[in-house]
mmCIF file of C-alpha atoms in Angstrom:
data_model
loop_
_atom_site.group_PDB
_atom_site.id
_atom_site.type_symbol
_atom_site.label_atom_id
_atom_site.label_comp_id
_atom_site.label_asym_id
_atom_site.label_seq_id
_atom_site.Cartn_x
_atom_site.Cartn_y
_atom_site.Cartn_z
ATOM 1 C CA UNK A 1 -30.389 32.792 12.113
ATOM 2 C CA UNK A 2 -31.268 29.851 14.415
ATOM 3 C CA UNK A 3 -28.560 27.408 15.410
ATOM 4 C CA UNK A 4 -30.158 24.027 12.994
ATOM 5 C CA UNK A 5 -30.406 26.928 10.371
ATOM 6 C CA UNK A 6 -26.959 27.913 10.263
ATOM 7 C CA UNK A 7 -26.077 23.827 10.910
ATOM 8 C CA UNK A 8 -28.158 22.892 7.775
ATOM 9 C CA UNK A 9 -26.350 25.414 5.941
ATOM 10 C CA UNK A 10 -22.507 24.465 6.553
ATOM 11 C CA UNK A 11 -24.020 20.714 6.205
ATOM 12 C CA UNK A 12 -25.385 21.348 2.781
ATOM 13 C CA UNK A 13 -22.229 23.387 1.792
ATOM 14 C CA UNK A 14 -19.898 20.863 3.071
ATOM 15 C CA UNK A 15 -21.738 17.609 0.664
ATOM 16 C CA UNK A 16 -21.631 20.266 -2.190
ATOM 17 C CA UNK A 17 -17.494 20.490 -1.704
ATOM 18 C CA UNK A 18 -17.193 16.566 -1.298
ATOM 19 C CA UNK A 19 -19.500 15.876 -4.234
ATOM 20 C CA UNK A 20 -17.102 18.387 -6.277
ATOM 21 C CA UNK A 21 -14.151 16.628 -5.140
ATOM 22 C CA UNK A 22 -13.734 13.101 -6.201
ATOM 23 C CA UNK A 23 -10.683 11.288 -7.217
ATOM 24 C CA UNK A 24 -10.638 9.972 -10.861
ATOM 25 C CA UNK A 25 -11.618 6.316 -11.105
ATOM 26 C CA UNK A 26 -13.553 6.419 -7.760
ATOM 27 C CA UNK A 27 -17.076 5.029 -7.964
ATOM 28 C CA UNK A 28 -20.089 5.995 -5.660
ATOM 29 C CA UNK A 29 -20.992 2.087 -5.062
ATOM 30 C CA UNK A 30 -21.209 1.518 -1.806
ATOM 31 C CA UNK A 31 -19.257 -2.264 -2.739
ATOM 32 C CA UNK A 32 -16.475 -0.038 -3.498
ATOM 33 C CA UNK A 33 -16.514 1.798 -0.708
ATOM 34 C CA UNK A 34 -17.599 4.944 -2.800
ATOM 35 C CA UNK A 35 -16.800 8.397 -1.308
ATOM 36 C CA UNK A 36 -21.046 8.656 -0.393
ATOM 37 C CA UNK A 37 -20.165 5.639 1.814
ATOM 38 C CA UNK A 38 -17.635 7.209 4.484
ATOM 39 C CA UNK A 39 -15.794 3.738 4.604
ATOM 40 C CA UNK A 40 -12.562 2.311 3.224
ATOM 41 C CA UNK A 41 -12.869 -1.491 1.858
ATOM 42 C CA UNK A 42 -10.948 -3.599 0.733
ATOM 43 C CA UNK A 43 -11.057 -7.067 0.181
ATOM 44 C CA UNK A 44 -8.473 -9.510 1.041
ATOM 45 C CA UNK A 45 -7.376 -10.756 -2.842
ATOM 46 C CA UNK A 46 -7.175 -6.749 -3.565
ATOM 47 C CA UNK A 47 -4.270 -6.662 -0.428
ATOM 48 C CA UNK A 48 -2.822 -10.201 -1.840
ATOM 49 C CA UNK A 49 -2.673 -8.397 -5.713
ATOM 50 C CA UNK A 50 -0.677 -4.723 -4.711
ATOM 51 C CA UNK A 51 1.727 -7.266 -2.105
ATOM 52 C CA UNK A 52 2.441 -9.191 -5.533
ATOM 53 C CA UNK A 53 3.025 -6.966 -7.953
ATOM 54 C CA UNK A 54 5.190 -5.271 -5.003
ATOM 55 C CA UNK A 55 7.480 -8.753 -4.921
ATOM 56 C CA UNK A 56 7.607 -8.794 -8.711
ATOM 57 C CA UNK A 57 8.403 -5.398 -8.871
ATOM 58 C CA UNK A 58 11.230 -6.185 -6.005
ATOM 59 C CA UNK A 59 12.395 -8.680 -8.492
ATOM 60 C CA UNK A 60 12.668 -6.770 -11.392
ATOM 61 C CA UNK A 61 14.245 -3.905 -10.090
ATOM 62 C CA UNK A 62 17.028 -5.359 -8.010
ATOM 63 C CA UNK A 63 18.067 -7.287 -11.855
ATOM 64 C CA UNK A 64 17.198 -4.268 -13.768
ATOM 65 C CA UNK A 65 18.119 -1.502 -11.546
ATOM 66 C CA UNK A 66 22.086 -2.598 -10.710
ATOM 67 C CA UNK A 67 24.300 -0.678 -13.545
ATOM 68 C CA UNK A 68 27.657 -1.902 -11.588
ATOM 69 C CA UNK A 69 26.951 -5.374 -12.960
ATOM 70 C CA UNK A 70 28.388 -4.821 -16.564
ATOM 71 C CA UNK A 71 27.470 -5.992 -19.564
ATOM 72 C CA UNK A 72 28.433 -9.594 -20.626
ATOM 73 C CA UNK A 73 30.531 -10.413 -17.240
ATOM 74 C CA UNK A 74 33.051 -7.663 -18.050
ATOM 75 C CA UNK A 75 33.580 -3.491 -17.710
ATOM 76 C CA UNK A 76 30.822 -2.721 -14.833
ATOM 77 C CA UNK A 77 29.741 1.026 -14.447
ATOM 78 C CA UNK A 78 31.880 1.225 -11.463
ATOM 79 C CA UNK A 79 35.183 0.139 -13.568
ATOM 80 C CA UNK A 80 34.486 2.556 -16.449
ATOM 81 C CA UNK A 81 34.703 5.484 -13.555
ATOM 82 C CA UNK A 82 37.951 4.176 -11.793
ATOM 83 C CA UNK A 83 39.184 3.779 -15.487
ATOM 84 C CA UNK A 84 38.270 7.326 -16.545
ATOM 85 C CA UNK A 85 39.749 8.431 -13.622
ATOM 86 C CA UNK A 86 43.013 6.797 -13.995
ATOM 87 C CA UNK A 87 43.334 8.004 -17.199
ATOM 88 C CA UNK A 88 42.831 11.677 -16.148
ATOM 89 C CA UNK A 89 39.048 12.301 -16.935
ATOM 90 C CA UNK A 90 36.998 14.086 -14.468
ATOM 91 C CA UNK A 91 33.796 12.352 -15.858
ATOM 92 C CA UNK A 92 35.393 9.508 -13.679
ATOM 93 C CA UNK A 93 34.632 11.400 -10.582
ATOM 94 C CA UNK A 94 31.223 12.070 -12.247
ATOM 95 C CA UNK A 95 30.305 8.807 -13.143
ATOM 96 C CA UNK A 96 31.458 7.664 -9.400
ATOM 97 C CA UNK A 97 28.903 9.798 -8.299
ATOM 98 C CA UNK A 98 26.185 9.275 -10.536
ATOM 99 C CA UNK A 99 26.643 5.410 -9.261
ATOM 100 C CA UNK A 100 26.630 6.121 -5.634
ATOM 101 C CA UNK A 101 23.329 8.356 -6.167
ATOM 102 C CA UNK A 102 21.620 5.453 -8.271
ATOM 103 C CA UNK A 103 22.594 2.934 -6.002
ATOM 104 C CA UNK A 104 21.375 5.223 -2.527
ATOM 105 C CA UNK A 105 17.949 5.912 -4.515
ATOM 106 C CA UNK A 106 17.799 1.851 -5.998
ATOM 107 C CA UNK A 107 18.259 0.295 -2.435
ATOM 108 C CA UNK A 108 15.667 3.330 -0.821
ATOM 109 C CA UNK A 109 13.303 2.165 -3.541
ATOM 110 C CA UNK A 110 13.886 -1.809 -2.876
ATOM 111 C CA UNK A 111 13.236 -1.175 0.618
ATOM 112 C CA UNK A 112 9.717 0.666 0.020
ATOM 113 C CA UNK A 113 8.719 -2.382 -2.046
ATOM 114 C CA UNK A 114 9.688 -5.255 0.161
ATOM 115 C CA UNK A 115 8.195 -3.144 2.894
ATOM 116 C CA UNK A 116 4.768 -2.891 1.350
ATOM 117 C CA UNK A 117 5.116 -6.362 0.366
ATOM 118 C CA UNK A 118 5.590 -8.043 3.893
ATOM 119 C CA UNK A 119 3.061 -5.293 5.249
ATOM 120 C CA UNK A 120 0.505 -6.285 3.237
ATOM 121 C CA UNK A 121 1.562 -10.344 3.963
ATOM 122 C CA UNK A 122 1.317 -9.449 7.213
ATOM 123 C CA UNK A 123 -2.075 -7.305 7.483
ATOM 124 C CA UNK A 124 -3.723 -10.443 5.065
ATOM 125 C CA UNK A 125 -2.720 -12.873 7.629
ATOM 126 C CA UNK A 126 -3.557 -10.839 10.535
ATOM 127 C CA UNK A 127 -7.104 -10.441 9.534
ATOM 128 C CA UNK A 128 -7.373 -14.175 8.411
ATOM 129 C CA UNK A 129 -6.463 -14.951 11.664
ATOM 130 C CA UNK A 130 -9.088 -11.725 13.490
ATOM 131 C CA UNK A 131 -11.367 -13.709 11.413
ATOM 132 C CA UNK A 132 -10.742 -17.259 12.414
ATOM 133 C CA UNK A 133 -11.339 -16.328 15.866
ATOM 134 C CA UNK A 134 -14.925 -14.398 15.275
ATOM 135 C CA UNK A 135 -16.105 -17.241 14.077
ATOM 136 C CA UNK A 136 -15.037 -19.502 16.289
ATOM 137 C CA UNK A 137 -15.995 -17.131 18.927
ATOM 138 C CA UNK A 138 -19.631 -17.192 17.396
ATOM 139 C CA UNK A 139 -20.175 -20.936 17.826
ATOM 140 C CA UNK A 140 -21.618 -23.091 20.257
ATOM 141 C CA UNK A 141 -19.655 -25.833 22.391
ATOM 142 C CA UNK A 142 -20.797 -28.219 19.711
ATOM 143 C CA UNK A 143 -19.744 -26.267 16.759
ATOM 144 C CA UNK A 144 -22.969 -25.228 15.429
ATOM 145 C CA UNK A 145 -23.142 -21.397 14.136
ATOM 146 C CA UNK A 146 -24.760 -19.084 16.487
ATOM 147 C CA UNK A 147 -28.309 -18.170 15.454
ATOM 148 C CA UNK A 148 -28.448 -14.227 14.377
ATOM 149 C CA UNK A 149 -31.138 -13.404 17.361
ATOM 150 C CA UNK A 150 -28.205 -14.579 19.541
ATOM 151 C CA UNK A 151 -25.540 -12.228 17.833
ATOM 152 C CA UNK A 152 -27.910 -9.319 17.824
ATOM 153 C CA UNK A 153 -27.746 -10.014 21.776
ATOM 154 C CA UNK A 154 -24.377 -8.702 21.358
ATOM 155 C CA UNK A 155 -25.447 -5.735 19.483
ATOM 156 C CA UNK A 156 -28.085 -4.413 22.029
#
């Protein structure tokens, strides 16, 4: 077997093992950056939308997610344990645990979300900014666009 034989071959076999393995809810338009289009896209309001619902979820979670701050202003999660403990229970020591685990795992969590929140802040601005200066780059002196024969220049 020749060399573009065997080459057509594992080509052909390799698009029959990516056309088997697509992710559920993936579309093949290239707009969507499909997997028949070998790129990643995403648009700058998609970026804005996941940083968002990162903040809110931020929000939510550091409110929701802190059992030491009691119910009505009184008995926190962290008093019931000293309390249990004082009075001789060994769910005290327990429940002292089970708060210092929640509380490790709460504050990893809060971290990943403001983290993907400013990253995604940050990458929005970034590329506002890449953009800003291609276009101005592509302008004359007197601020009119470049024409496309003279960008193709660039291209050659």
């Amino acid at each position: 077997m020749s060399f573009e034989d065997e080459w057509d071959e594992l080509k052909g076999s390799a698009a029959e093992k990516t056309s088997a393995m697509r992710l559920a809810g993936t579309s093949s338009s290239p707009q969507g950056g499909g997997p028949d289009s070998g790129d990643l896209v995403v648009h700058g309001d998609d970026l804005g939308k996941v940083g968002h619902e990162a903040f809110l979820l931020h929000g939510r979670l550091l409110k929701a997610g802190n059992v030491n701050r009691g119910a009505q202003g009184s008995g926190s999660t962290a008093e019931s344990a000293a309390a249990l403990g004082r009075e001789g229970f060994t769910m005290g020591a327990e429940l002292t645990t089970t708060v210092e685990a929640w509380n490790s795992q709460l504050k990893t969590l809060l971290q990943a979300c403001a983290h993907i929140s400013n990253h995604l802040d940050y990458s929005a601005a970034a590329h506002a900014r890449d953009d800003a200066w291609v276009a101005a780059s592509l302008k004359h002196r007197t601020g009119a666009p470049a024409s496309v024969s003279e960008i193709s220049k660039y291209f050659g």
